[in-house]
């Protein structure tokens, strides 16, 4: 089987972020979107971070999803080195993730990072947001995204029936 080239890069600041960031790849797997995963730290491996960001577009990556905790500069530093859309997932490594949320979201004008919610919700939504971007140019993916929403609505309605009865 020929492996498809990754179009989404999932990056995290530490291997300790892997559990939450697995929510990203679970969603991408569901949509059969090819991705790559790496651990890169904006602070501990700054040169690697720079090379990764500079080379991503050339390697065929369309969207980057970066998750980090604490002083979470990963998404912002990557965004400063590429014009690809960068989605940031703030992770809770203390302070309920408020530190990471502010570090990821409060970018100065000119270098945007699309910041999601803290933790699992943010990880799931980052993947869905990236899929939505790809779906702009992929009708099959757009259909899958609409189906995902329909299934989600049906699931919530069936639970509601159980609660209301
Ligand atoms: C961040 O600091 C990482 O993204 C991680 O969430 C947090 C703690 O990392 P470790 O020091 O535990 O590796 O850079």
PDB file of C-alpha atoms and ligand atoms in Angstrom:
ATOM      1  CA  UNK A   1       0.000   0.000   0.000  1.00  0.00           C
ATOM      2  CA  UNK A   2       1.337   3.445  -0.926  1.00  0.00           C
ATOM      3  CA  UNK A   3       1.355   5.728   2.106  1.00  0.00           C
ATOM      4  CA  UNK A   4      -0.158   9.137   1.391  1.00  0.00           C
ATOM      5  CA  UNK A   5       1.992  12.218   1.993  1.00  0.00           C
ATOM      6  CA  UNK A   6       1.063  13.989   5.227  1.00  0.00           C
ATOM      7  CA  UNK A   7      -0.901  17.214   4.750  1.00  0.00           C
ATOM      8  CA  UNK A   8      -1.247  18.048   8.434  1.00  0.00           C
ATOM      9  CA  UNK A   9       1.639  18.363  10.865  1.00  0.00           C
ATOM     10  CA  UNK A  10       0.845  17.715  14.513  1.00  0.00           C
ATOM     11  CA  UNK A  11       3.515  19.079  16.840  1.00  0.00           C
ATOM     12  CA  UNK A  12       3.790  19.047  20.633  1.00  0.00           C
ATOM     13  CA  UNK A  13       6.219  20.646  23.045  1.00  0.00           C
ATOM     14  CA  UNK A  14       6.915  17.539  25.121  1.00  0.00           C
ATOM     15  CA  UNK A  15       6.244  13.818  24.992  1.00  0.00           C
ATOM     16  CA  UNK A  16       4.104  14.459  28.083  1.00  0.00           C
ATOM     17  CA  UNK A  17       1.608  16.206  25.773  1.00  0.00           C
ATOM     18  CA  UNK A  18       1.087  13.022  23.749  1.00  0.00           C
ATOM     19  CA  UNK A  19      -2.010  11.776  25.572  1.00  0.00           C
ATOM     20  CA  UNK A  20      -4.084  14.890  24.864  1.00  0.00           C
ATOM     21  CA  UNK A  21      -2.646  15.399  21.375  1.00  0.00           C
ATOM     22  CA  UNK A  22      -3.686  11.821  20.513  1.00  0.00           C
ATOM     23  CA  UNK A  23      -7.204  13.280  20.362  1.00  0.00           C
ATOM     24  CA  UNK A  24      -6.062  15.243  17.307  1.00  0.00           C
ATOM     25  CA  UNK A  25      -4.795  12.197  15.474  1.00  0.00           C
ATOM     26  CA  UNK A  26      -7.867  10.132  16.430  1.00  0.00           C
ATOM     27  CA  UNK A  27     -10.081  12.660  14.632  1.00  0.00           C
ATOM     28  CA  UNK A  28      -7.733  12.867  11.636  1.00  0.00           C
ATOM     29  CA  UNK A  29      -7.714   9.057  11.413  1.00  0.00           C
ATOM     30  CA  UNK A  30     -11.531   9.141  11.316  1.00  0.00           C
ATOM     31  CA  UNK A  31     -11.390  11.411   8.259  1.00  0.00           C
ATOM     32  CA  UNK A  32      -8.489   9.464   6.711  1.00  0.00           C
ATOM     33  CA  UNK A  33      -6.397  12.610   6.520  1.00  0.00           C
ATOM     34  CA  UNK A  34      -2.659  11.816   6.390  1.00  0.00           C
ATOM     35  CA  UNK A  35      -0.571  13.517   9.066  1.00  0.00           C
ATOM     36  CA  UNK A  36       2.845  13.484  10.691  1.00  0.00           C
ATOM     37  CA  UNK A  37       3.566  13.833  14.417  1.00  0.00           C
ATOM     38  CA  UNK A  38       6.624  15.331  16.093  1.00  0.00           C
ATOM     39  CA  UNK A  39       7.832  16.527  19.466  1.00  0.00           C
ATOM     40  CA  UNK A  40       9.521  19.901  19.071  1.00  0.00           C
ATOM     41  CA  UNK A  41      10.082  22.488  21.768  1.00  0.00           C
ATOM     42  CA  UNK A  42      10.201  26.192  20.963  1.00  0.00           C
ATOM     43  CA  UNK A  43      12.494  26.682  23.939  1.00  0.00           C
ATOM     44  CA  UNK A  44      14.534  23.486  24.225  1.00  0.00           C
ATOM     45  CA  UNK A  45      15.023  22.804  20.504  1.00  0.00           C
ATOM     46  CA  UNK A  46      14.757  26.260  18.887  1.00  0.00           C
ATOM     47  CA  UNK A  47      16.835  25.357  15.801  1.00  0.00           C
ATOM     48  CA  UNK A  48      14.750  22.257  15.101  1.00  0.00           C
ATOM     49  CA  UNK A  49      11.613  24.365  15.551  1.00  0.00           C
ATOM     50  CA  UNK A  50      12.854  26.884  12.993  1.00  0.00           C
ATOM     51  CA  UNK A  51      13.835  24.203  10.434  1.00  0.00           C
ATOM     52  CA  UNK A  52      10.522  22.388  10.874  1.00  0.00           C
ATOM     53  CA  UNK A  53       8.469  25.545  10.319  1.00  0.00           C
ATOM     54  CA  UNK A  54      10.547  26.741   7.358  1.00  0.00           C
ATOM     55  CA  UNK A  55      10.391  23.368   5.599  1.00  0.00           C
ATOM     56  CA  UNK A  56       6.756  22.433   6.270  1.00  0.00           C
ATOM     57  CA  UNK A  57       5.147  23.984   3.155  1.00  0.00           C
ATOM     58  CA  UNK A  58       7.864  22.539   0.889  1.00  0.00           C
ATOM     59  CA  UNK A  59       7.089  19.059   2.269  1.00  0.00           C
ATOM     60  CA  UNK A  60       3.416  19.387   1.292  1.00  0.00           C
ATOM     61  CA  UNK A  61       2.001  20.292   4.722  1.00  0.00           C
ATOM     62  CA  UNK A  62      -1.141  22.456   4.474  1.00  0.00           C
ATOM     63  CA  UNK A  63      -1.996  23.067   8.144  1.00  0.00           C
ATOM     64  CA  UNK A  64       0.048  22.868  11.356  1.00  0.00           C
ATOM     65  CA  UNK A  65      -1.494  21.977  14.718  1.00  0.00           C
ATOM     66  CA  UNK A  66       0.755  22.827  17.669  1.00  0.00           C
ATOM     67  CA  UNK A  67      -0.014  21.860  21.265  1.00  0.00           C
ATOM     68  CA  UNK A  68       1.998  23.023  24.256  1.00  0.00           C
ATOM     69  CA  UNK A  69       1.653  23.799  27.929  1.00  0.00           C
ATOM     70  CA  UNK A  70       3.111  26.384  30.333  1.00  0.00           C
ATOM     71  CA  UNK A  71       4.797  29.314  28.481  1.00  0.00           C
ATOM     72  CA  UNK A  72       3.391  27.865  25.266  1.00  0.00           C
ATOM     73  CA  UNK A  73       5.228  29.709  22.510  1.00  0.00           C
ATOM     74  CA  UNK A  74       5.359  26.740  20.142  1.00  0.00           C
ATOM     75  CA  UNK A  75       2.436  27.719  17.884  1.00  0.00           C
ATOM     76  CA  UNK A  76       3.508  31.364  17.743  1.00  0.00           C
ATOM     77  CA  UNK A  77       7.152  30.636  17.005  1.00  0.00           C
ATOM     78  CA  UNK A  78       6.174  28.205  14.238  1.00  0.00           C
ATOM     79  CA  UNK A  79       3.709  30.759  12.821  1.00  0.00           C
ATOM     80  CA  UNK A  80       6.487  33.356  12.686  1.00  0.00           C
ATOM     81  CA  UNK A  81       8.445  31.119  10.275  1.00  0.00           C
ATOM     82  CA  UNK A  82       5.729  29.990   7.866  1.00  0.00           C
ATOM     83  CA  UNK A  83       2.680  31.395   6.098  1.00  0.00           C
ATOM     84  CA  UNK A  84       0.817  28.096   6.558  1.00  0.00           C
ATOM     85  CA  UNK A  85      -2.186  28.337   8.902  1.00  0.00           C
ATOM     86  CA  UNK A  86      -1.163  27.406  12.448  1.00  0.00           C
ATOM     87  CA  UNK A  87      -3.709  26.159  14.987  1.00  0.00           C
ATOM     88  CA  UNK A  88      -2.657  26.300  18.628  1.00  0.00           C
ATOM     89  CA  UNK A  89      -3.870  23.934  21.344  1.00  0.00           C
ATOM     90  CA  UNK A  90      -3.107  25.218  24.853  1.00  0.00           C
ATOM     91  CA  UNK A  91      -2.439  22.307  27.207  1.00  0.00           C
ATOM     92  CA  UNK A  92      -2.912  22.098  30.946  1.00  0.00           C
ATOM     93  CA  UNK A  93       0.518  21.565  32.501  1.00  0.00           C
ATOM     94  CA  UNK A  94      -0.432  23.527  35.643  1.00  0.00           C
ATOM     95  CA  UNK A  95      -2.573  26.646  36.298  1.00  0.00           C
ATOM     96  CA  UNK A  96      -5.484  24.858  34.530  1.00  0.00           C
ATOM     97  CA  UNK A  97      -3.858  25.750  31.219  1.00  0.00           C
ATOM     98  CA  UNK A  98      -4.518  29.477  31.637  1.00  0.00           C
ATOM     99  CA  UNK A  99      -0.805  30.188  31.198  1.00  0.00           C
ATOM    100  CA  UNK A 100      -0.727  28.212  27.924  1.00  0.00           C
ATOM    101  CA  UNK A 101      -4.013  29.734  26.728  1.00  0.00           C
ATOM    102  CA  UNK A 102      -2.712  33.275  27.068  1.00  0.00           C
ATOM    103  CA  UNK A 103       0.728  32.419  25.653  1.00  0.00           C
ATOM    104  CA  UNK A 104      -0.881  30.842  22.586  1.00  0.00           C
ATOM    105  CA  UNK A 105      -3.726  33.289  22.003  1.00  0.00           C
ATOM    106  CA  UNK A 106      -2.150  36.651  22.731  1.00  0.00           C
ATOM    107  CA  UNK A 107      -0.188  36.968  19.505  1.00  0.00           C
ATOM    108  CA  UNK A 108       0.860  40.426  18.345  1.00  0.00           C
ATOM    109  CA  UNK A 109      -0.841  41.689  15.153  1.00  0.00           C
ATOM    110  CA  UNK A 110       0.731  40.286  12.002  1.00  0.00           C
ATOM    111  CA  UNK A 111       1.405  36.695  13.081  1.00  0.00           C
ATOM    112  CA  UNK A 112      -1.889  34.860  13.632  1.00  0.00           C
ATOM    113  CA  UNK A 113      -2.382  31.646  15.585  1.00  0.00           C
ATOM    114  CA  UNK A 114      -5.911  30.174  15.545  1.00  0.00           C
ATOM    115  CA  UNK A 115      -6.216  29.272  19.216  1.00  0.00           C
ATOM    116  CA  UNK A 116      -8.529  26.501  20.397  1.00  0.00           C
ATOM    117  CA  UNK A 117      -9.862  25.671  23.876  1.00  0.00           C
ATOM    118  CA  UNK A 118      -7.558  24.231  26.562  1.00  0.00           C
ATOM    119  CA  UNK A 119      -6.968  20.470  26.535  1.00  0.00           C
ATOM    120  CA  UNK A 120      -9.067  17.697  24.992  1.00  0.00           C
ATOM    121  CA  UNK A 121     -11.795  19.944  23.514  1.00  0.00           C
ATOM    122  CA  UNK A 122      -9.145  22.093  21.906  1.00  0.00           C
ATOM    123  CA  UNK A 123      -7.346  19.067  20.497  1.00  0.00           C
ATOM    124  CA  UNK A 124     -10.527  17.625  18.951  1.00  0.00           C
ATOM    125  CA  UNK A 125     -11.569  21.008  17.583  1.00  0.00           C
ATOM    126  CA  UNK A 126      -8.104  21.711  16.172  1.00  0.00           C
ATOM    127  CA  UNK A 127      -8.385  18.564  14.077  1.00  0.00           C
ATOM    128  CA  UNK A 128     -11.934  19.413  12.960  1.00  0.00           C
ATOM    129  CA  UNK A 129     -10.868  22.955  12.099  1.00  0.00           C
ATOM    130  CA  UNK A 130      -7.942  21.689  10.040  1.00  0.00           C
ATOM    131  CA  UNK A 131     -10.253  19.237   8.251  1.00  0.00           C
ATOM    132  CA  UNK A 132     -12.656  22.124   7.525  1.00  0.00           C
ATOM    133  CA  UNK A 133      -9.801  24.066   5.915  1.00  0.00           C
ATOM    134  CA  UNK A 134      -8.857  21.124   3.709  1.00  0.00           C
ATOM    135  CA  UNK A 135     -12.542  20.541   2.903  1.00  0.00           C
ATOM    136  CA  UNK A 136     -12.692  23.933   1.175  1.00  0.00           C
ATOM    137  CA  UNK A 137     -10.901  22.263  -1.745  1.00  0.00           C
ATOM    138  CA  UNK A 138     -12.050  18.674  -1.256  1.00  0.00           C
ATOM    139  CA  UNK A 139     -15.715  17.814  -1.787  1.00  0.00           C
ATOM    140  CA  UNK A 140     -15.362  14.290  -0.361  1.00  0.00           C
ATOM    141  CA  UNK A 141     -13.917  15.667   2.854  1.00  0.00           C
ATOM    142  CA  UNK A 142     -16.660  18.313   3.033  1.00  0.00           C
ATOM    143  CA  UNK A 143     -19.228  15.518   2.786  1.00  0.00           C
ATOM    144  CA  UNK A 144     -17.488  13.544   5.551  1.00  0.00           C
ATOM    145  CA  UNK A 145     -17.492  16.628   7.757  1.00  0.00           C
ATOM    146  CA  UNK A 146     -21.237  17.143   7.184  1.00  0.00           C
ATOM    147  CA  UNK A 147     -21.824  13.437   8.013  1.00  0.00           C
ATOM    148  CA  UNK A 148     -19.769  13.809  11.209  1.00  0.00           C
ATOM    149  CA  UNK A 149     -22.016  16.703  12.293  1.00  0.00           C
ATOM    150  CA  UNK A 150     -25.168  14.721  11.476  1.00  0.00           C
ATOM    151  CA  UNK A 151     -23.975  11.718  13.516  1.00  0.00           C
ATOM    152  CA  UNK A 152     -23.067  14.013  16.416  1.00  0.00           C
ATOM    153  CA  UNK A 153     -26.528  15.627  16.359  1.00  0.00           C
ATOM    154  CA  UNK A 154     -28.218  12.214  16.271  1.00  0.00           C
ATOM    155  CA  UNK A 155     -26.091  11.052  19.230  1.00  0.00           C
ATOM    156  CA  UNK A 156     -27.020  14.094  21.324  1.00  0.00           C
ATOM    157  CA  UNK A 157     -30.731  13.741  20.433  1.00  0.00           C
ATOM    158  CA  UNK A 158     -30.803  10.069  21.410  1.00  0.00           C
ATOM    159  CA  UNK A 159     -29.158  10.889  24.774  1.00  0.00           C
ATOM    160  CA  UNK A 160     -31.638  13.724  25.304  1.00  0.00           C
ATOM    161  CA  UNK A 161     -34.558  11.335  24.758  1.00  0.00           C
ATOM    162  CA  UNK A 162     -33.169   9.068  27.482  1.00  0.00           C
ATOM    163  CA  UNK A 163     -32.765  11.970  29.930  1.00  0.00           C
ATOM    164  CA  UNK A 164     -36.171  13.575  29.207  1.00  0.00           C
ATOM    165  CA  UNK A 165     -38.294  10.363  29.338  1.00  0.00           C
TER     166      UNK A 165
HETATM  167  C1  LIG B   1       5.808  22.668  27.465  1.00  0.00           C
HETATM  168  O1  LIG B   1       5.987  22.546  28.822  1.00  0.00           O
HETATM  169  C2  LIG B   1       5.316  21.328  26.975  1.00  0.00           C
HETATM  170  O2  LIG B   1       4.442  21.511  25.927  1.00  0.00           O
HETATM  171  C3  LIG B   1       4.655  20.701  28.172  1.00  0.00           C
HETATM  172  O3  LIG B   1       3.252  20.783  28.104  1.00  0.00           O
HETATM  173  C4  LIG B   1       5.172  21.522  29.336  1.00  0.00           C
HETATM  174  C5  LIG B   1       5.945  20.688  30.319  1.00  0.00           C
HETATM  175  O4  LIG B   1       6.914  19.933  29.631  1.00  0.00           O
HETATM  176  P1  LIG B   1       7.964  19.025  30.417  1.00  0.00           P
HETATM  177  O5  LIG B   1       8.900  19.971  31.103  1.00  0.00           O
HETATM  178  O6  LIG B   1       7.167  18.242  31.433  1.00  0.00           O
HETATM  179  O7  LIG B   1       8.614  18.170  29.365  1.00  0.00           O
HETATM  180  O8  LIG B   1       6.966  23.020  26.810  1.00  0.00           O
END
